[in-house]
Short mmCIF file of C-alpha atoms and ligand atoms in Angstrom, two decimals:
data_model
loop_
_atom_site.label_atom_id
_atom_site.label_comp_id
_atom_site.label_asym_id
_atom_site.label_seq_id
_atom_site.Cartn_x
_atom_site.Cartn_y
_atom_site.Cartn_z
CA MET A 1292 37.47 -58.78 40.46
CA ILE A 1293 38.20 -61.21 43.31
CA ASP A 1294 41.31 -60.71 45.40
CA THR A 1295 43.19 -63.56 43.87
CA THR A 1296 46.16 -63.27 46.19
CA ILE A 1297 43.98 -64.72 48.92
CA ILE A 1298 43.66 -68.43 48.34
CA ASP A 1299 41.22 -70.18 50.63
CA ILE A 1300 43.42 -72.94 52.03
CA GLN A 1301 42.22 -75.93 54.03
CA THR A 1302 45.17 -78.16 54.77
CA THR A 1303 44.73 -81.90 54.96
CA GLN A 1304 44.02 -83.65 58.25
CA GLU A 1305 45.41 -86.93 56.93
CA SER A 1306 48.75 -86.53 55.18
CA ARG A 1307 49.78 -89.57 53.13
CA LEU A 1308 53.44 -88.56 53.18
CA ALA A 1309 54.64 -90.94 55.89
CA GLU A 1310 53.18 -93.99 54.14
CA THR A 1311 54.63 -93.08 50.69
CA ASN A 1312 57.62 -95.08 49.50
CA PHE A 1313 59.69 -92.63 47.46
CA ASP A 1314 62.00 -95.41 46.22
CA GLU A 1315 59.21 -97.19 44.40
CA LEU A 1316 57.34 -94.45 42.62
CA ILE A 1317 55.60 -95.32 39.37
CA PHE A 1318 55.38 -92.22 37.15
CA GLY A 1319 52.11 -90.40 37.70
CA ARG A 1320 50.51 -92.77 40.21
CA THR A 1321 51.29 -91.09 43.52
CA PHE A 1322 49.79 -87.71 44.38
CA ALA A 1323 50.86 -85.19 46.98
CA ASP A 1324 48.52 -84.07 49.74
CA HIS A 1325 46.93 -80.98 48.21
CA MET A 1326 45.37 -79.62 45.02
CA PHE A 1327 44.43 -76.19 43.75
CA VAL A 1328 40.94 -75.54 42.32
CA MET A 1329 39.48 -72.42 40.76
CA ASP A 1330 36.23 -72.25 38.80
CA TYR A 1331 35.27 -69.93 35.98
CA LYS A 1332 31.60 -68.94 36.05
CA GLU A 1333 29.52 -66.12 34.61
CA GLY A 1334 32.52 -64.78 32.74
CA LYS A 1335 34.70 -64.50 35.88
CA TRP A 1336 37.26 -66.48 37.81
CA GLN A 1337 35.90 -67.42 41.23
CA LYS A 1338 37.57 -67.77 44.63
CA PRO A 1339 40.76 -69.86 44.39
CA THR A 1340 41.01 -72.74 46.84
CA ILE A 1341 43.50 -75.34 48.05
CA ARG A 1342 42.08 -78.56 49.46
CA SER A 1343 43.34 -82.06 50.15
CA PHE A 1344 43.76 -84.13 46.97
CA GLN A 1345 40.39 -85.80 46.53
CA ASN A 1346 37.84 -87.05 44.03
CA MET A 1347 35.31 -84.64 42.61
CA SER A 1348 31.81 -85.13 41.31
CA MET A 1349 30.78 -84.05 37.82
CA SER A 1350 27.63 -84.12 35.75
CA PRO A 1351 27.56 -86.87 33.11
CA ALA A 1352 26.69 -84.03 30.73
CA SER A 1353 29.92 -82.11 31.48
CA SER A 1354 30.96 -80.84 28.11
CA VAL A 1355 34.62 -81.78 28.55
CA ILE A 1356 33.64 -85.45 28.42
CA HIS A 1357 31.78 -85.07 25.15
CA TYR A 1358 33.71 -82.51 23.14
CA GLY A 1359 37.16 -82.48 24.71
CA GLN A 1360 37.77 -78.90 25.74
CA SER A 1361 40.63 -79.91 27.99
CA ILE A 1362 44.21 -78.64 28.10
CA PHE A 1363 47.08 -79.24 30.47
CA GLU A 1364 50.66 -78.38 31.34
CA GLY A 1365 53.56 -80.35 32.72
CA MET A 1366 56.31 -78.87 34.83
CA LYS A 1367 58.56 -79.90 37.72
CA ALA A 1368 59.81 -78.72 41.10
CA PHE A 1369 63.28 -79.84 42.20
CA LYS A 1370 65.00 -80.09 45.56
CA ASN A 1371 68.71 -80.49 46.30
CA GLU A 1372 70.56 -82.31 49.06
CA ASN A 1373 70.47 -79.18 51.26
CA GLY A 1374 66.72 -78.80 50.99
CA LYS A 1375 66.79 -75.88 48.55
CA PHE A 1376 63.87 -76.17 46.13
CA GLY A 1377 62.33 -74.40 43.16
CA LEU A 1378 60.72 -74.51 39.74
CA PHE A 1379 62.22 -74.61 36.24
CA ARG A 1380 60.92 -71.83 33.94
CA PRO A 1381 57.32 -71.77 35.25
CA ASP A 1382 56.61 -68.54 33.35
CA MET A 1383 56.87 -70.49 30.10
CA ASN A 1384 54.19 -72.98 31.19
CA VAL A 1385 51.83 -70.19 32.13
CA LYS A 1386 52.19 -68.63 28.70
CA ARG A 1387 51.80 -71.93 26.90
CA LEU A 1388 48.68 -72.85 28.86
CA ASN A 1389 47.11 -69.62 27.70
CA LYS A 1390 48.13 -70.24 24.09
CA SER A 1391 46.45 -73.63 24.33
CA ALA A 1392 43.40 -71.99 25.95
CA GLU A 1393 43.04 -69.57 23.08
CA ARG A 1394 43.17 -72.35 20.47
CA MET A 1395 40.60 -74.40 22.38
CA CYS A 1396 38.25 -71.46 22.87
CA MET A 1397 38.75 -71.40 26.65
CA PRO A 1398 39.32 -68.48 29.05
CA LYS A 1399 42.90 -67.56 29.88
CA VAL A 1400 44.11 -68.07 33.43
CA PRO A 1401 45.55 -64.75 34.68
CA GLU A 1402 49.32 -65.19 34.95
CA ASP A 1403 49.53 -63.75 38.46
CA ILE A 1404 46.87 -66.13 39.79
CA PHE A 1405 48.55 -69.09 38.12
CA MET A 1406 51.90 -68.19 39.69
CA GLU A 1407 50.37 -67.58 43.11
CA ALA A 1408 48.52 -70.91 42.95
CA LEU A 1409 51.58 -72.79 41.79
CA THR A 1410 54.03 -71.40 44.32
CA THR A 1411 51.59 -71.70 47.22
CA LEU A 1412 50.78 -75.31 46.39
CA VAL A 1413 54.41 -76.35 45.90
CA LYS A 1414 55.51 -74.66 49.13
CA LEU A 1415 52.66 -76.31 51.02
CA ASP A 1416 53.65 -79.75 49.72
CA LYS A 1417 57.40 -79.13 49.70
CA ASP A 1418 58.05 -82.29 51.73
CA TRP A 1419 56.73 -84.23 48.73
CA ILE A 1420 59.57 -83.01 46.47
CA PRO A 1421 62.02 -85.90 46.28
CA LYS A 1422 65.74 -85.12 46.53
CA GLY A 1423 67.08 -87.95 44.36
CA GLU A 1424 69.33 -87.13 41.42
CA TYR A 1425 66.67 -88.03 38.81
CA SER A 1426 63.63 -87.27 40.96
CA SER A 1427 61.30 -84.31 41.15
CA LEU A 1428 57.75 -83.25 41.91
CA TYR A 1429 55.83 -83.37 38.62
CA ILE A 1430 53.23 -80.62 38.48
CA ARG A 1431 50.06 -80.94 36.45
CA PRO A 1432 48.07 -77.72 35.86
CA PHE A 1433 44.94 -78.27 33.73
CA LEU A 1434 41.81 -76.55 32.55
CA PHE A 1435 38.58 -78.15 31.38
CA ALA A 1436 35.01 -77.33 30.36
CA THR A 1437 32.27 -77.86 32.93
CA ASP A 1438 29.02 -76.80 31.24
CA GLU A 1439 26.23 -79.32 31.79
CA TYR A 1440 25.21 -79.21 28.17
CA ILE A 1441 25.62 -81.52 25.23
CA GLY A 1442 25.04 -79.06 22.44
CA VAL A 1443 28.26 -78.53 20.52
CA LYS A 1444 29.59 -75.15 21.52
CA ALA A 1445 32.38 -73.65 23.59
CA SER A 1446 31.53 -74.09 27.26
CA ASP A 1447 30.68 -71.08 29.41
CA ASN A 1448 32.04 -72.65 32.60
CA TYR A 1449 35.46 -74.10 33.34
CA ARG A 1450 37.61 -75.44 36.14
CA PHE A 1451 41.35 -74.81 36.52
CA MET A 1452 43.25 -77.19 38.78
CA ILE A 1453 46.79 -78.07 39.78
CA PHE A 1454 47.95 -81.21 41.52
CA THR A 1455 51.41 -82.65 41.95
CA SER A 1456 53.04 -86.04 41.86
CA PRO A 1457 56.48 -87.12 43.10
CA VAL A 1458 58.35 -88.93 40.32
CA ASN A 1459 61.61 -90.66 39.49
CA ALA A 1460 63.07 -91.00 35.96
CA TYR A 1461 60.43 -91.39 33.20
CA TYR A 1462 62.50 -93.65 30.95
CA ALA A 1463 64.73 -96.13 32.70
CA LYS A 1464 66.80 -96.73 29.55
CA PRO A 1465 67.48 -95.31 26.07
CA VAL A 1466 64.45 -95.58 23.78
CA ASN A 1467 63.90 -97.44 20.53
CA VAL A 1468 61.68 -95.44 18.20
CA LYS A 1469 59.78 -96.28 15.04
CA VAL A 1470 59.09 -93.84 12.20
CA GLU A 1471 55.31 -93.47 11.85
CA ARG A 1472 54.47 -93.37 8.15
CA HIS A 1473 50.73 -93.90 8.34
CA TYR A 1474 49.09 -92.35 11.40
CA THR A 1475 49.29 -88.68 12.29
CA ARG A 1476 49.62 -86.99 15.68
CA ALA A 1477 48.72 -83.52 14.47
CA ALA A 1478 47.84 -81.93 11.16
CA ARG A 1479 48.41 -78.47 9.76
CA GLY A 1480 45.76 -76.12 11.05
CA GLY A 1481 44.94 -78.53 13.89
CA THR A 1482 45.72 -78.44 17.59
CA GLY A 1483 49.17 -80.07 17.68
CA PHE A 1484 50.93 -76.96 19.01
CA ALA A 1485 48.47 -76.80 21.92
CA LYS A 1486 48.73 -79.09 24.92
CA ALA A 1487 45.21 -80.32 24.26
CA ALA A 1488 44.11 -83.62 25.79
CA GLY A 1489 42.71 -84.87 22.47
CA ASN A 1490 46.15 -84.81 20.84
CA TYR A 1491 47.23 -87.45 23.32
CA GLY A 1492 44.05 -89.51 22.98
CA GLY A 1493 44.57 -89.79 19.24
CA SER A 1494 48.18 -90.85 19.59
CA LEU A 1495 47.48 -93.85 21.83
CA TYR A 1496 46.42 -96.38 19.18
CA PRO A 1497 49.45 -95.91 16.88
CA ALA A 1498 51.68 -95.91 19.97
CA ARG A 1499 50.12 -99.18 21.12
CA LEU A 1500 50.76 -100.77 17.73
CA ALA A 1501 54.39 -99.66 17.93
CA ASN A 1502 54.69 -101.05 21.48
CA GLN A 1503 53.30 -104.38 20.27
CA GLN A 1504 56.05 -104.42 17.66
CA GLY A 1505 58.63 -103.87 20.40
CA TYR A 1506 59.25 -100.11 20.08
CA ASP A 1507 59.10 -97.65 22.97
CA GLN A 1508 57.92 -94.59 21.06
CA LEU A 1509 56.97 -93.28 17.66
CA LEU A 1510 58.85 -90.74 15.61
CA TRP A 1511 55.92 -88.75 14.23
CA THR A 1512 56.10 -87.43 10.69
CA ASP A 1513 54.15 -84.68 8.92
CA SER A 1514 50.51 -85.43 8.17
CA LYS A 1515 50.70 -84.63 4.46
CA GLU A 1516 53.57 -86.71 3.12
CA HIS A 1517 54.88 -88.58 6.18
CA LYS A 1518 58.36 -87.54 5.09
CA PHE A 1519 59.40 -84.90 7.60
CA ILE A 1520 60.11 -85.51 11.28
CA GLU A 1521 57.89 -83.74 13.81
CA GLU A 1522 58.45 -85.04 17.35
CA SER A 1523 58.55 -88.23 19.35
CA GLY A 1524 55.85 -89.29 21.79
CA THR A 1525 55.83 -86.67 24.49
CA MET A 1526 59.16 -85.14 23.50
CA ASN A 1527 60.65 -82.81 20.95
CA VAL A 1528 63.42 -84.47 19.02
CA MET A 1529 67.03 -83.50 18.22
CA PHE A 1530 69.82 -84.96 16.11
CA VAL A 1531 73.56 -84.32 16.03
CA ILE A 1532 74.79 -84.78 12.48
CA ASP A 1533 78.30 -83.80 11.35
CA GLY A 1534 78.77 -81.86 14.60
CA LYS A 1535 75.62 -79.74 14.10
CA LEU A 1536 72.48 -79.88 16.21
CA LEU A 1537 69.36 -80.29 14.07
CA THR A 1538 65.76 -80.06 15.20
CA PRO A 1539 62.46 -79.68 13.34
CA SER A 1540 61.38 -76.04 13.19
CA LEU A 1541 58.19 -75.23 15.09
CA SER A 1542 54.87 -75.27 13.31
CA ASP A 1543 51.24 -75.53 14.33
CA SER A 1544 51.60 -79.31 14.50
CA ILE A 1545 54.56 -79.38 16.90
CA LEU A 1546 54.51 -78.59 20.62
CA ASP A 1547 56.73 -75.62 21.47
CA GLY A 1548 58.65 -77.47 24.17
CA ILE A 1549 60.24 -75.59 27.04
CA THR A 1550 63.03 -78.16 27.22
CA ARG A 1551 63.52 -77.76 23.44
CA ARG A 1552 63.89 -73.99 23.78
CA SER A 1553 66.27 -74.38 26.70
CA VAL A 1554 68.43 -76.95 24.86
CA LEU A 1555 68.70 -74.68 21.83
CA GLU A 1556 69.72 -71.71 23.95
CA LEU A 1557 72.32 -73.76 25.80
CA VAL A 1558 73.99 -75.38 22.80
CA ARG A 1559 74.13 -72.02 21.03
CA ASP A 1560 75.83 -70.60 24.15
CA TRP A 1561 78.28 -73.47 23.94
CA GLY A 1562 79.18 -72.36 20.43
CA MET A 1563 77.53 -75.19 18.58
CA GLU A 1564 75.89 -74.70 15.21
CA VAL A 1565 72.13 -75.20 15.34
CA GLU A 1566 69.66 -75.69 12.50
CA GLU A 1567 65.92 -75.40 13.09
CA ARG A 1568 64.31 -76.48 9.83
CA ARG A 1569 62.33 -79.23 8.15
CA ILE A 1570 64.24 -82.48 8.56
CA SER A 1571 63.36 -85.45 6.42
CA VAL A 1572 63.45 -89.00 7.70
CA GLU A 1573 65.67 -89.83 4.70
CA GLU A 1574 68.26 -87.24 5.72
CA VAL A 1575 68.55 -88.68 9.22
CA LEU A 1576 68.62 -92.30 8.11
CA LYS A 1577 71.18 -91.59 5.40
CA ALA A 1578 73.36 -89.90 8.02
CA ALA A 1579 72.91 -92.96 10.26
CA GLU A 1580 73.97 -95.26 7.42
CA GLU A 1581 77.05 -93.15 6.72
CA ASN A 1582 77.94 -92.99 10.44
CA ARG A 1583 77.42 -89.24 10.48
CA LEU A 1584 74.49 -89.37 12.90
CA GLN A 1585 76.33 -88.93 16.19
CA GLU A 1586 73.39 -88.50 18.55
CA ALA A 1587 69.61 -88.53 18.62
CA PHE A 1588 67.54 -87.65 21.65
CA GLY A 1589 64.13 -86.56 22.78
CA CYS A 1590 63.63 -83.71 25.22
CA GLY A 1591 60.69 -82.86 27.43
CA THR A 1592 59.70 -82.13 31.00
CA ALA A 1593 58.73 -85.66 31.96
CA ALA A 1594 61.38 -87.39 29.85
CA THR A 1595 64.14 -84.75 30.38
CA ILE A 1596 66.86 -85.79 27.90
CA ALA A 1597 66.06 -89.27 26.55
CA HIS A 1598 68.71 -90.92 24.38
CA ILE A 1599 67.36 -92.63 21.28
CA ALA A 1600 69.07 -96.01 20.98
CA SER A 1601 67.68 -96.97 17.57
CA ILE A 1602 65.36 -95.74 14.83
CA ALA A 1603 63.29 -98.22 12.86
CA ASP A 1604 61.73 -97.45 9.51
CA ASP A 1605 59.82 -99.98 7.45
CA GLU A 1606 61.23 -102.94 9.40
CA LYS A 1607 64.82 -101.70 8.96
CA VAL A 1608 66.47 -100.84 12.27
CA TYR A 1609 69.26 -98.28 12.49
CA ASP A 1610 71.31 -98.68 15.65
CA LEU A 1611 72.78 -95.39 16.81
CA PRO A 1612 76.19 -94.78 18.42
CA ALA A 1613 76.89 -96.01 21.97
CA ILE A 1614 75.50 -93.74 24.68
CA GLU A 1615 79.00 -93.18 26.20
CA THR A 1616 80.08 -91.42 22.98
CA ARG A 1617 77.23 -88.90 23.03
CA GLU A 1618 78.89 -85.70 24.20
CA ILE A 1619 76.10 -83.19 23.68
CA SER A 1620 73.19 -85.08 25.19
CA GLN A 1621 75.35 -86.20 28.15
CA ARG A 1622 76.50 -82.64 28.71
CA LEU A 1623 72.91 -81.38 28.52
CA GLN A 1624 71.74 -84.04 30.95
CA SER A 1625 74.32 -83.11 33.57
CA TYR A 1626 73.84 -79.39 33.01
CA PHE A 1627 70.09 -79.63 33.58
CA ILE A 1628 70.48 -81.74 36.72
CA ASP A 1629 73.10 -79.40 38.18
CA LEU A 1630 71.03 -76.33 37.35
CA LYS A 1631 67.80 -77.75 38.75
CA LYS A 1632 69.60 -78.82 41.93
CA PHE A 1633 71.03 -75.29 42.31
CA ARG A 1634 74.63 -76.50 42.00
CA ILE A 1635 75.73 -74.17 39.20
CA GLU A 1636 75.28 -70.53 38.36
CA ASP A 1637 71.86 -69.87 36.81
CA LYS A 1638 73.07 -67.69 33.92
CA HIS A 1639 69.71 -67.51 32.19
CA ASN A 1640 67.65 -66.99 35.32
CA TRP A 1641 65.62 -70.12 34.61
CA MET A 1642 65.12 -71.31 38.20
CA LEU A 1643 62.53 -69.84 40.51
CA ASP A 1644 63.87 -70.45 44.01
CA LEU A 1645 60.98 -71.10 46.42
CA SER A 1646 62.95 -72.02 49.52
N1 PLP B 862 55.90 -82.67 22.71
C1 PLP B 862 54.83 -83.18 23.34
C2 PLP B 862 53.74 -83.75 22.51
C3 PLP B 862 54.76 -83.16 24.74
O1 PLP B 862 53.71 -83.69 25.38
C4 PLP B 862 55.83 -82.60 25.47
C5 PLP B 862 55.77 -82.58 26.93
O2 PLP B 862 55.40 -81.65 27.54
C6 PLP B 862 56.91 -82.06 24.77
C7 PLP B 862 56.92 -82.12 23.39
C8 PLP B 862 58.04 -81.39 25.49
O3 PLP B 862 57.64 -80.14 26.00
P1 PLP B 862 58.26 -79.56 27.33
O4 PLP B 862 59.73 -79.53 27.14
O5 PLP B 862 57.69 -78.21 27.46
O6 PLP B 862 57.86 -80.47 28.42
C1 COI B 863 55.46 -83.57 30.02
O1 COI B 863 56.59 -83.86 29.68
O2 COI B 863 55.19 -82.74 30.88
C2 COI B 863 54.34 -84.19 29.39
O3 COI B 863 53.36 -83.56 29.22
C3 COI B 863 54.41 -85.59 29.11
C4 COI B 863 53.30 -86.26 29.79
C5 COI B 863 52.11 -86.40 28.93
C6 COI B 863 53.63 -87.32 30.73
#
């Protein structure tokens, strides 16, 4: 076994920090100075390294390109006005990456190496963590197959990497969603619960059609009947109906979101009734028609809490209540910002302080 606590670090000679305009960041287009790389060969993880963020060369026969053994995570580091910085529930991302790895027939990344890599990289590039109220350093851990082989089989070789990207808010305004009654993001028995790259690839065409019709995102429904709500784009989805918080129960076609889990824990703490169960589109739209649908929002790492302004189904558009009236999602939004900026007591021990 290699001594994984020793990461071979070569810091960059040409930092891009000074020339980066943090006021004009486009989500996912700017990358911090360094990246973490660790290869898996001959059944073992190899020496972990940190290098400057750079291109890499790959064989055209790399199996990830052909058969899609590729998984990723998304998490964020936050910094407050006093320079204190840290990560939100990184332990959950580590576990989820390994659940995805198992489903995709890939080796697990040892949790201690992942945490060492993550914390070392974020500390090294701490000056890249923006301080703005809605800003953070988005962190992208990912694992992919590197065999030079085009036979269809699980690869023997892999690469695990992490790079980071300073970001501002993902959605600038509340989103208009459309119920998807034809295409499917994930089917029963498939890979929807895993953060597998292919899930995203398959969702792009239906999402493009919805964009062309003027919607921001899709509200995915179950693959069998297209009757039950699953999630929305890159977010889990929640509804407040008659004072209760409703969200689709987890299944193998829904991503087990860390924001989703955190929201459920919080609202339960606040004494609110929560139902995790199958939720039909009809139930939500009927509630909207009868003015009982008080709030609808998506939740996810990139999107945080994203208000849903309207839901369209079969050309009929249901406009939801004004954002100012949405007590739960507003309260969640402020709670998460205050927690991530270390302004309130961290009752659940969700923040990992790195400063
Ligand atoms: N669902 C999908 C498909 C996602 O890509 C994400 C984003 O990570 C989520 C839900 C929300 O998960 P999390 O809160 O862990 O970011
Ligand atoms: C995240 O919220 O971390 C996601 O994975 C969404 C992303 C695909 C931008």
